[in-house]
Amino acid sequence: MKFMDGAPVELQRAMILAIHTGQRYGDLVRLRWSDYDGDAISLKQSKTDMRVWVKCTAALKTMLDATPKAGPFILTRPDGRPWHTEKDDKALGKAWTARMKDAELYPEKRAERLHFNDLRGTAVTLLAEANVAIPGIVAITGHTLESATRILESYLSRTKRLSEAAIHLFENAEATAFANRLQTTGNGLIPAASKCLAISVG
């Protein structure tokens, strides 16, 4: 990825953490090592007071286990200081924007720009593309069902990959087994399949 090539390791860690957990910027910059038990991350979201538990992917666990513990917070600046202070927690966002500009990923049109906060929506769409149902997505990210649906309506592309994945699920689901028994001979249904269809949908 163009952003990651040449990006400071601190920003690479931030991106991995954001995409693999789907959490808000404010919660990520305040995430502590005590919130990570070696297998999962558990936190109470500051905006909603909702408690979420996120099982770490293999990639996220590898990154976390290799990250030096320079202080109580997981995400830190190059000198080990946290990205937030009592008066300002925007430093990581500013560093992110600067890197986007350096990587020539910062369009002139404001509406086309990708900000750090947008990675939360990216996590939702990636989970959906991995065939995770909305209840599973919100269990990870802490969104409401309605807000997760709105994100998918806005950003999820109707791609060939999604279509193929949906057909795979359709073919292998017990509830649709009758449909997969339908066979054709010439231009019509064979008698047994026709009878099956009539019984199933009649």
CSV table of C-alpha atoms in Angstrom, one decimal:
chain,number,residue,atom,x,y,z
A,1,MET,CA,0.0,0.0,0.0
A,2,LYS,CA,1.3,3.4,-1.0
A,3,PHE,CA,0.6,4.9,2.5
A,4,MET,CA,2.6,2.2,4.3
A,5,ASP,CA,5.6,2.4,2.0
A,6,GLY,CA,7.9,4.9,3.8
A,7,ALA,CA,5.5,5.7,6.6
A,8,PRO,CA,6.9,6.0,10.1
A,9,VAL,CA,6.3,2.8,12.0
A,10,GLU,CA,4.2,4.7,14.5
A,11,LEU,CA,1.7,5.5,11.8
A,12,GLN,CA,1.8,2.0,10.4
A,13,ARG,CA,0.9,0.7,13.9
A,14,ALA,CA,-2.0,3.2,14.1
A,15,MET,CA,-3.4,2.1,10.8
A,16,ILE,CA,-3.2,-1.6,11.6
A,17,LEU,CA,-4.9,-1.0,15.0
A,18,ALA,CA,-7.7,1.1,13.5
A,19,ILE,CA,-8.5,-1.3,10.6
A,20,HIS,CA,-8.4,-4.4,12.7
A,21,THR,CA,-10.5,-3.1,15.6
A,22,GLY,CA,-12.8,-0.5,14.0
A,23,GLN,CA,-12.6,1.8,17.0
A,24,ARG,CA,-12.9,5.6,17.1
A,25,TYR,CA,-9.8,7.8,16.9
A,26,GLY,CA,-10.3,9.1,20.5
A,27,ASP,CA,-10.4,5.6,21.9
A,28,LEU,CA,-7.4,4.4,19.9
A,29,VAL,CA,-5.1,7.2,21.0
A,30,ARG,CA,-6.0,6.4,24.6
A,31,LEU,CA,-5.9,2.6,24.4
A,32,ARG,CA,-3.6,1.2,27.1
A,33,TRP,CA,-1.5,-1.9,27.2
A,34,SER,CA,-3.7,-3.0,30.1
A,35,ASP,CA,-6.6,-3.2,27.6
A,36,TYR,CA,-4.8,-5.9,25.8
A,37,ASP,CA,-4.5,-9.4,27.4
A,38,GLY,CA,-2.4,-11.0,24.7
A,39,ASP,CA,-5.4,-12.4,22.9
A,40,ALA,CA,-8.0,-9.6,22.7
A,41,ILE,CA,-8.6,-5.9,23.3
A,42,SER,CA,-11.3,-4.9,25.7
A,43,LEU,CA,-12.4,-1.3,26.2
A,44,LYS,CA,-15.2,1.0,27.1
A,45,GLN,CA,-16.0,3.4,24.3
A,46,SER,CA,-15.8,7.0,25.5
A,47,LYS,CA,-18.6,8.3,23.3
A,48,THR,CA,-21.2,5.6,24.2
A,49,ASP,CA,-19.9,4.0,27.4
A,50,MET,CA,-20.3,0.7,25.5
A,51,ARG,CA,-18.0,-2.1,26.5
A,52,VAL,CA,-16.6,-4.0,23.5
A,53,TRP,CA,-14.3,-7.0,23.2
A,54,VAL,CA,-12.3,-7.5,20.1
A,55,LYS,CA,-10.5,-10.7,19.4
A,56,CYS,CA,-7.1,-9.9,17.8
A,57,THR,CA,-6.5,-11.0,14.3
A,58,ALA,CA,-3.2,-12.8,13.7
A,59,ALA,CA,-1.8,-9.7,12.1
A,60,LEU,CA,-2.8,-7.4,14.9
A,61,LYS,CA,-1.5,-9.7,17.6
A,62,THR,CA,1.9,-10.0,15.8
A,63,MET,CA,2.1,-6.2,15.6
A,64,LEU,CA,1.1,-5.7,19.3
A,65,ASP,CA,3.5,-8.3,20.6
A,66,ALA,CA,6.4,-6.8,18.6
A,67,THR,CA,5.6,-3.2,19.7
A,68,PRO,CA,7.9,-1.9,22.5
A,69,LYS,CA,6.0,-0.9,25.6
A,70,ALA,CA,7.3,2.7,25.9
A,71,GLY,CA,4.6,3.7,28.4
A,72,PRO,CA,1.0,2.9,29.4
A,73,PHE,CA,-0.4,3.7,25.9
A,74,ILE,CA,-0.2,1.4,22.9
A,75,LEU,CA,0.1,4.2,20.3
A,76,THR,CA,2.9,6.6,20.9
A,77,ARG,CA,5.0,9.2,19.1
A,78,PRO,CA,8.5,8.3,18.0
A,79,ASP,CA,9.9,9.5,21.4
A,80,GLY,CA,7.4,7.4,23.3
A,81,ARG,CA,5.1,10.2,24.4
A,82,PRO,CA,1.3,9.6,23.9
A,83,TRP,CA,-0.4,11.2,21.0
A,84,HIS,CA,-2.8,13.0,23.3
A,85,THR,CA,-2.6,15.5,26.1
A,86,GLU,CA,-5.4,16.8,28.3
A,87,LYS,CA,-5.9,19.8,26.0
A,88,ASP,CA,-5.2,18.3,22.6
A,89,ASP,CA,-5.6,14.8,21.1
A,90,LYS,CA,-5.3,15.8,17.4
A,91,ALA,CA,-1.5,15.1,17.0
A,92,LEU,CA,-1.9,11.7,15.4
A,93,GLY,CA,-4.6,12.9,13.0
A,94,LYS,CA,-2.3,15.7,11.9
A,95,ALA,CA,0.6,13.3,11.4
A,96,TRP,CA,-1.7,11.1,9.5
A,97,THR,CA,-2.7,13.9,7.2
A,98,ALA,CA,0.9,14.9,6.6
A,99,ARG,CA,1.8,11.4,5.6
A,100,MET,CA,-1.2,11.2,3.2
A,101,LYS,CA,0.1,14.4,1.5
A,102,ASP,CA,3.6,13.0,1.3
A,103,ALA,CA,2.3,9.8,-0.3
A,104,GLU,CA,0.2,11.9,-2.8
A,105,LEU,CA,-3.0,10.4,-1.4
A,106,TYR,CA,-4.6,13.7,-0.4
A,107,PRO,CA,-6.9,15.0,-3.2
A,108,GLU,CA,-7.6,18.7,-3.7
A,109,LYS,CA,-11.3,18.0,-3.4
A,110,ARG,CA,-12.1,17.9,0.3
A,111,ALA,CA,-14.9,15.4,-0.2
A,112,GLU,CA,-12.4,12.9,-1.6
A,113,ARG,CA,-9.9,13.0,1.2
A,114,LEU,CA,-9.4,10.1,3.5
A,115,HIS,CA,-8.9,11.0,7.2
A,116,PHE,CA,-7.9,8.8,10.0
A,117,ASN,CA,-11.4,8.8,11.3
A,118,ASP,CA,-12.6,7.2,8.0
A,119,LEU,CA,-10.6,4.0,8.9
A,120,ARG,CA,-13.5,3.1,11.3
A,121,GLY,CA,-15.9,3.0,8.3
A,122,THR,CA,-13.2,1.2,6.3
A,123,ALA,CA,-13.2,-1.5,9.0
A,124,VAL,CA,-16.9,-1.9,8.7
A,125,THR,CA,-16.8,-2.4,4.9
A,126,LEU,CA,-13.9,-4.8,5.1
A,127,LEU,CA,-15.7,-6.9,7.6
A,128,ALA,CA,-18.8,-6.9,5.3
A,129,GLU,CA,-16.6,-8.0,2.4
A,130,ALA,CA,-15.4,-10.8,4.5
A,131,ASN,CA,-19.0,-12.0,4.8
A,132,VAL,CA,-19.4,-10.9,8.4
A,133,ALA,CA,-23.1,-10.2,9.1
A,134,ILE,CA,-24.1,-6.8,10.6
A,135,PRO,CA,-24.7,-8.2,14.1
A,136,GLY,CA,-21.1,-9.5,14.1
A,137,ILE,CA,-19.7,-6.2,12.7
A,138,VAL,CA,-21.4,-4.1,15.5
A,139,ALA,CA,-20.2,-6.5,18.1
A,140,ILE,CA,-16.7,-5.6,17.1
A,141,THR,CA,-17.0,-1.9,16.3
A,142,GLY,CA,-19.7,-0.9,18.8
A,143,HIS,CA,-21.8,0.8,16.1
A,144,THR,CA,-25.6,0.6,16.3
A,145,LEU,CA,-27.3,-1.6,13.7
A,146,GLU,CA,-28.6,1.5,12.0
A,147,SER,CA,-25.3,3.3,11.8
A,148,ALA,CA,-23.5,0.3,10.5
A,149,THR,CA,-26.2,-0.1,7.8
A,150,ARG,CA,-25.8,3.5,6.8
A,151,ILE,CA,-22.0,3.1,6.4
A,152,LEU,CA,-22.5,0.1,4.2
A,153,GLU,CA,-25.2,1.9,2.1
A,154,SER,CA,-22.7,4.7,1.5
A,155,TYR,CA,-19.4,3.0,1.0
A,156,LEU,CA,-19.8,-0.7,0.2
A,157,SER,CA,-19.4,-1.4,-3.4
A,158,ARG,CA,-21.5,-4.0,-5.2
A,159,THR,CA,-18.5,-5.9,-6.3
A,160,LYS,CA,-18.0,-9.2,-8.2
A,161,ARG,CA,-16.2,-10.6,-5.1
A,162,LEU,CA,-19.2,-9.9,-2.9
A,163,SER,CA,-21.5,-11.5,-5.5
A,164,GLU,CA,-19.4,-14.6,-5.7
A,165,ALA,CA,-19.2,-14.9,-1.9
A,166,ALA,CA,-23.0,-14.6,-1.6
A,167,ILE,CA,-23.5,-17.4,-4.1
A,168,HIS,CA,-21.0,-19.5,-2.2
A,169,LEU,CA,-23.1,-19.0,0.9
A,170,PHE,CA,-26.3,-19.7,-1.0
A,171,GLU,CA,-25.0,-22.9,-2.4
A,172,ASN,CA,-23.8,-24.2,1.0
A,173,ALA,CA,-26.6,-23.2,3.3
A,174,GLU,CA,-29.0,-25.9,4.5
A,175,ALA,CA,-31.9,-23.6,4.1
A,176,THR,CA,-31.4,-23.4,0.4
A,177,ALA,CA,-30.5,-27.0,-0.2
A,178,PHE,CA,-33.7,-27.6,-2.2
A,179,ALA,CA,-32.7,-25.0,-4.7
A,180,ASN,CA,-29.4,-26.7,-5.4
A,181,ARG,CA,-31.2,-29.9,-6.2
A,182,LEU,CA,-33.0,-28.3,-9.1
A,183,GLN,CA,-31.5,-29.7,-12.3
A,184,THR,CA,-32.4,-29.1,-15.9
A,185,THR,CA,-32.7,-31.4,-18.9
A,186,GLY,CA,-32.9,-29.6,-22.2
A,187,ASN,CA,-35.0,-26.5,-21.6
A,188,GLY,CA,-37.1,-27.8,-18.7
A,189,LEU,CA,-36.9,-29.1,-15.2
A,190,ILE,CA,-36.6,-32.8,-14.7
A,191,PRO,CA,-39.7,-34.2,-13.0
A,192,ALA,CA,-38.2,-34.8,-9.6
A,193,ALA,CA,-36.7,-31.3,-9.4
A,194,SER,CA,-39.9,-29.7,-10.6
A,195,LYS,CA,-41.8,-31.5,-7.8
A,196,CYS,CA,-39.3,-30.4,-5.3
A,197,LEU,CA,-39.6,-26.8,-6.3
A,198,ALA,CA,-43.4,-27.0,-6.2
A,199,ILE,CA,-43.3,-28.4,-2.6
A,200,SER,CA,-40.8,-25.9,-1.4
A,201,VAL,CA,-42.3,-22.8,-2.7
A,202,GLY,CA,-46.0,-23.8,-3.1
